[in-house]
Coordinates of C-alpha atoms and ligand atoms in Angstrom, one line a residue:
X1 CA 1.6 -15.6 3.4
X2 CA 1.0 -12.0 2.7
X3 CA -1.3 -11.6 -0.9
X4 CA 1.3 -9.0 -2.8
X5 CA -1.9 -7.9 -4.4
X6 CA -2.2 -6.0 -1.3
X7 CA 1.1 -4.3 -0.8
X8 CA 0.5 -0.4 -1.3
X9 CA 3.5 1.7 -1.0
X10 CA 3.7 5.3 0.6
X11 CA 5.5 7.4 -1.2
X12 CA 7.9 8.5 1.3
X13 CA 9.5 5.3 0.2
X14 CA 10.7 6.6 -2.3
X15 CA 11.0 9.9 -1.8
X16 CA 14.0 10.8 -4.8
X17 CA 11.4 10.3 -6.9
X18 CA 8.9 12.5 -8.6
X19 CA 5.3 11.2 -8.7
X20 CA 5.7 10.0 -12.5
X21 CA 8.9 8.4 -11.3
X22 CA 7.7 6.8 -8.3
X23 CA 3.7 5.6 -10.2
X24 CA 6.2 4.2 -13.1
X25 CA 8.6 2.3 -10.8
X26 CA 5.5 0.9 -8.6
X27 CA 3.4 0.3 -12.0
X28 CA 6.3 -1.5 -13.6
X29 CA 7.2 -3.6 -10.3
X30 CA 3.6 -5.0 -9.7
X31 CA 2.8 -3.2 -7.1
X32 CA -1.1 -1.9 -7.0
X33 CA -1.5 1.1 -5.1
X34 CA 0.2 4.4 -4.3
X35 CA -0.4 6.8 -1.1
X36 CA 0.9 10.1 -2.6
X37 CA 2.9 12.8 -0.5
X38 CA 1.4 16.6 -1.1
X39 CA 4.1 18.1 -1.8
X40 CA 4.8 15.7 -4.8
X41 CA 1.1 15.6 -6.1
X42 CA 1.5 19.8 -5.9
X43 CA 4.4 19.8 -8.5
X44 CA 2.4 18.2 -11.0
X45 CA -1.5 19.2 -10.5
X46 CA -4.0 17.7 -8.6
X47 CA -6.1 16.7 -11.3
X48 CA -2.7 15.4 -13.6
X49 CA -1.8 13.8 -10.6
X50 CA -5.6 11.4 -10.5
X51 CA -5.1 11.1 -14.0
X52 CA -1.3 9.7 -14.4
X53 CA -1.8 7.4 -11.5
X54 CA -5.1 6.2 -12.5
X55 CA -4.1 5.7 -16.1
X56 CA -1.0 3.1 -14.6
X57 CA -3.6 1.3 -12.9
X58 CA -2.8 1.9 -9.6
X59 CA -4.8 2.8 -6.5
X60 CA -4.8 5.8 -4.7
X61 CA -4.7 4.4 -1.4
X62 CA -4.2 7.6 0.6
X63 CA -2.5 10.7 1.0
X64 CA -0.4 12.6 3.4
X65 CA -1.0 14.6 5.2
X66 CA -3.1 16.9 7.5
X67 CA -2.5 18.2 10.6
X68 CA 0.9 19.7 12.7
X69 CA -1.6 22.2 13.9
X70 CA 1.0 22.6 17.2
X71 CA 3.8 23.3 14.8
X72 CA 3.2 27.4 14.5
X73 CA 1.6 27.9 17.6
X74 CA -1.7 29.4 18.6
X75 CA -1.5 32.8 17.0
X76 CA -1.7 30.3 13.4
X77 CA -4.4 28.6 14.4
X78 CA -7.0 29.3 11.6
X79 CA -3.5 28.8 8.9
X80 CA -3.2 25.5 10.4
X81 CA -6.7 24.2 10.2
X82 CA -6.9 25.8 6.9
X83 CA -3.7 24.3 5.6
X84 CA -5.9 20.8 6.9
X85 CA -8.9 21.7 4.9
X86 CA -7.0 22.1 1.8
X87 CA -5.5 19.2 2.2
X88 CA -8.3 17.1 2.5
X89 CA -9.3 18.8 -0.8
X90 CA -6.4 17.7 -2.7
X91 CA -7.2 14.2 -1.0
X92 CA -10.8 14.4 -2.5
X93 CA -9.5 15.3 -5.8
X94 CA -7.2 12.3 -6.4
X95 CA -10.2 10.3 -4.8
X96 CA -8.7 8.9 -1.7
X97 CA -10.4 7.4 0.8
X98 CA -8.8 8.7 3.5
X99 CA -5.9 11.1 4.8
X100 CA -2.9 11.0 7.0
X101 CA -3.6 12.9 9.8
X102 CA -0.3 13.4 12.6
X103 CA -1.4 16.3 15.2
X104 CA 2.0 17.9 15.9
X105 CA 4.4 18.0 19.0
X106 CA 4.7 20.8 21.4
X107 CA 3.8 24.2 21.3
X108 CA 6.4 27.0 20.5
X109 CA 7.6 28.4 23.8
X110 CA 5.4 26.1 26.0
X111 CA 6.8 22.5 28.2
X112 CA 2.8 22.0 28.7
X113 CA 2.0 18.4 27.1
X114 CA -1.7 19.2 28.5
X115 CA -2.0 22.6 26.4
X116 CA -0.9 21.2 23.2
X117 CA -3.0 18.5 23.8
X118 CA -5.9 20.1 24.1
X119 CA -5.3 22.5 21.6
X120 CA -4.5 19.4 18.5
X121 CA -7.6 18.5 19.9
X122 CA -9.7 21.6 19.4
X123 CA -8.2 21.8 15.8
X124 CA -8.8 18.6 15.0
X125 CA -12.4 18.9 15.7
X126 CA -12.8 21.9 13.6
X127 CA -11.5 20.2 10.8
X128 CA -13.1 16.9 11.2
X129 CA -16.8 18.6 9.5
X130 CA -14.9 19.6 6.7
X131 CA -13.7 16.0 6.2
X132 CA -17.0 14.6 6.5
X133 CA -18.8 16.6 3.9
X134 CA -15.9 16.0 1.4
X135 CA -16.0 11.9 2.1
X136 CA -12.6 11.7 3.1
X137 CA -11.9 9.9 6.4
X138 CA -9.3 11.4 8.3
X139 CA -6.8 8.3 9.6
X140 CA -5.2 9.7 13.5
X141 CA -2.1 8.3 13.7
X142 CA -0.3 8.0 17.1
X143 CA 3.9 8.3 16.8
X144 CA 6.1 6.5 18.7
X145 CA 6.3 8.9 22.2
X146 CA 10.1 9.5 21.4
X147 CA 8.4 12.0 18.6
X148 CA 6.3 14.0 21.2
X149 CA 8.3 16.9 21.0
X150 CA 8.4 18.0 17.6
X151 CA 5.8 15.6 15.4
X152 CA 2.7 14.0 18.2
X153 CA 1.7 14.9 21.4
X154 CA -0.9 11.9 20.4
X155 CA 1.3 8.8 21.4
X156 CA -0.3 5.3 21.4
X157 CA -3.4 3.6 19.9
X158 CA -5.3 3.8 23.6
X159 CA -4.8 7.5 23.0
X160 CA -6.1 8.0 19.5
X161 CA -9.0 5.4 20.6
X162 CA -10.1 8.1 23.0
X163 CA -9.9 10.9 21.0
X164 CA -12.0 9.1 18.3
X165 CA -14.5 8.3 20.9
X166 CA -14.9 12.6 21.5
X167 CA -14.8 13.0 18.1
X168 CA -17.2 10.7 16.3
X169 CA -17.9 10.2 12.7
X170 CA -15.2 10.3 10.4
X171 CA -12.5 9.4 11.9
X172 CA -10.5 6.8 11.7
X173 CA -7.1 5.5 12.4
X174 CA -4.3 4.9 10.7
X175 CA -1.9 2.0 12.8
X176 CA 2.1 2.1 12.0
X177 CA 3.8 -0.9 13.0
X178 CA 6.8 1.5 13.5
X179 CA 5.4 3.6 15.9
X180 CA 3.2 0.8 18.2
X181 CA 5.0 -1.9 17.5
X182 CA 6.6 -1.8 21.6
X183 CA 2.6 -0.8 23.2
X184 CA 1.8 -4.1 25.9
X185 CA -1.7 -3.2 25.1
X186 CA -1.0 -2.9 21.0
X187 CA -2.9 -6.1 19.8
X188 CA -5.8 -5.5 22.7
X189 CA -6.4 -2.2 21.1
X190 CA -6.0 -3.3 17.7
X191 CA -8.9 -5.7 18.4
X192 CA -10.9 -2.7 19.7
X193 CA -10.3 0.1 17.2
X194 CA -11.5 -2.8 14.7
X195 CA -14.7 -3.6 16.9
X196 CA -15.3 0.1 16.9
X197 CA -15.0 0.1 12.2
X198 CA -11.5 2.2 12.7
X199 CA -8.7 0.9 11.0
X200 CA -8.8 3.0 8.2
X201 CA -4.8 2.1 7.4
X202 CA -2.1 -0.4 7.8
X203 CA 1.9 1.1 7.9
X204 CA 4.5 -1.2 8.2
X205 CA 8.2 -0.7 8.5
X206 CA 10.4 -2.2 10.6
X207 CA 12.5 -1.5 13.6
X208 CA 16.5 -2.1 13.4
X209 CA 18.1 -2.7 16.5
X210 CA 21.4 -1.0 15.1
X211 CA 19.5 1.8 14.3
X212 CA 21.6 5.1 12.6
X213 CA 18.4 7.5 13.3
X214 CA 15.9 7.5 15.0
X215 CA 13.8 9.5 11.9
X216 CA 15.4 8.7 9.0
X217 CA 16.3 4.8 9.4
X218 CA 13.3 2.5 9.1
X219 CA 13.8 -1.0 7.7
X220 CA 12.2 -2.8 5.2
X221 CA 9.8 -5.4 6.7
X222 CA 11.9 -8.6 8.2
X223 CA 14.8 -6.5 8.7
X224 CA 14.6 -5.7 12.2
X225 CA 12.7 -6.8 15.3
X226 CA 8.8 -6.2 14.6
X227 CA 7.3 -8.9 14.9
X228 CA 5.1 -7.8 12.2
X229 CA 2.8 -11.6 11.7
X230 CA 1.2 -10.7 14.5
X231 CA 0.1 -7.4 13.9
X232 CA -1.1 -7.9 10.5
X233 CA -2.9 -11.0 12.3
X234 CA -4.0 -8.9 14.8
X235 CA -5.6 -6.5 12.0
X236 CA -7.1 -9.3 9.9
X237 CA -8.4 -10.5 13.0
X238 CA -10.4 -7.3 13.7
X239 CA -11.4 -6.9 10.4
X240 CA -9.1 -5.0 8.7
X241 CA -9.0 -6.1 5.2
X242 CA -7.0 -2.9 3.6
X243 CA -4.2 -2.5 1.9
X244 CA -0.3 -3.0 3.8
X245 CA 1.1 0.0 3.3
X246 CA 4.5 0.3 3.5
X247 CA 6.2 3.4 4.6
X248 CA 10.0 3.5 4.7
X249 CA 11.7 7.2 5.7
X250 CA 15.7 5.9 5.5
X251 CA 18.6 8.0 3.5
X252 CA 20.1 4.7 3.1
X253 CA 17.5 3.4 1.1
X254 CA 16.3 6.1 -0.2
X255 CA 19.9 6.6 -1.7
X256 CA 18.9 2.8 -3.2
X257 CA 17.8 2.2 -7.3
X258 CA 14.1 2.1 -6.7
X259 CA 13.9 -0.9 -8.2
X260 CA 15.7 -3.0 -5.9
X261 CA 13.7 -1.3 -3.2
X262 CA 10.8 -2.1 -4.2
X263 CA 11.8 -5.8 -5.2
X264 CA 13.2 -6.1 -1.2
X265 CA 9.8 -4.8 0.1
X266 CA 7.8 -7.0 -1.7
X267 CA 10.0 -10.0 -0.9
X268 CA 10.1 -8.6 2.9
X269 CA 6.3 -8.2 3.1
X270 CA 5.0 -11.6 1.9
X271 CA 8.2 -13.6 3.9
X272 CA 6.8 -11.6 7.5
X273 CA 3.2 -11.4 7.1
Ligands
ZN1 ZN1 2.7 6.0 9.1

């Protein structure tokens, strides 16, 4: 049974709420740490931000997010890897470990998987120095391949595995039940980015069979068909002993008092895992 001292939750969770809204609600429900969106941390201050969630006591277990350097094309190339750089700042300021980091789908005008590849790629590595010197470790997290077009030509933890072998020190990656959970080769490469020190986070969600979207309908854990014991076994078992963070995009609970939310993922968490 899962140790709720180890349940962080993303703040896309609860993304109705303001950061004082959602450090309160997690604070006030047990929970321990917080992975804070930028645009949330931005409306109150960086430096407000460290010191309102350290004074609840929570944890700043990450941040989101760097990255989507496909998103404006090549022509915003320095933009996009600046807009990464500054991010990592902010991450540095609220004294996370680590950041989000999603790579961005297809470029503008252009069917070529390769090109956008190579150019996430490129970008990636230009940030990556930046990321080093300020001690945040960026986490590369493959989507499920249904979001290739518009969020991550990276698909797949055999994927990320070989760009973090190009791209040495740190690096890590960021594994989200959500989007690997249907990989044949998930555990295996579990056991291997772990053997290689790079499971730098933990997402869970869950996946509904009746799902209403395909973006905005996540489950809480033990409400759909993840068979999420075995990939928080499969982490454990390669040495993963970081926080479970759940992350939950869904209007429907979303549109939910926080509360209840929260109580349901706590409850879901420790009955799965
Ligand atoms: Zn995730």
């Amino acid at each position: 049974m899962l140790d709720r001292n180890r349940i962080t939750i993303n703040q896309i969770t609860t993304n109705a709420l303001s950061l004082p809204e959602a450090v309160e609600a997690y604070a006030a429900a047990g929970i321990k740490g917080i992975t804070p969106w930028r645009d949330k941390v931005e409306a109150v201050g960086a430096r407000a931000a460290r010191t309102l969630i350290e004074d609840s006591g929570l944890s700043v277990t990450g941040f989101c997010l760097a990255g989507l350097y496909t998103q404006k094309g090549k022509a915003a190339r320095a933009t996009q890897i600046d807009e990464a750089k500054r991010a990592i700042d902010i991450a540095a300021e609220l004294g996370s470990p680590s950041i989000v980091t999603v790579v961005g789908g297809l470029l503008p005008d252009s069917k070529s998987l390769d090109e956008a590849r190579s150019f996430a790629f490129d970008c990636l590595a230009d940030t990556l120095g930046h990321a080093r010197s300020s001690g945040v470790k960026m986490a590369l997290e493959p989507l499920h391949p249904m979001y290739t077009p518009d969020w991550s030509v990276l698909g797949g933890l055999s994927e990320a595995n070989a760009w973090c072998d190009k791209l040495g020190d740190g690096i890590g990656i960021a594994v989200d039940t959500y989007h690997v959970w249907w990989d044949p080769d998930v555990l295996r490469q579990i056991a291997i980015s772990g053997k290689l020190g790079r499971l730098t986070a933990f997402h869970v969600s869950d996946w509904k069979m009746e799902t209403a979207s395909l973006l905005m309908d996540r489950g809480v854990p033990g409400e759909g068909v993840i068979d999420l014991q075995s990939m928080h076994s499969a982490m454990t078992d390669a040495g993963f002993q970081g926080w479970v963070e759940v992350e939950i995009f869904s209007e429907r609970h979303w549109a939910r008092p926080a509360k209840l939310l929260i109580d349901d993922i706590v409850a879901g968490c420790v009955n799965t895992m």
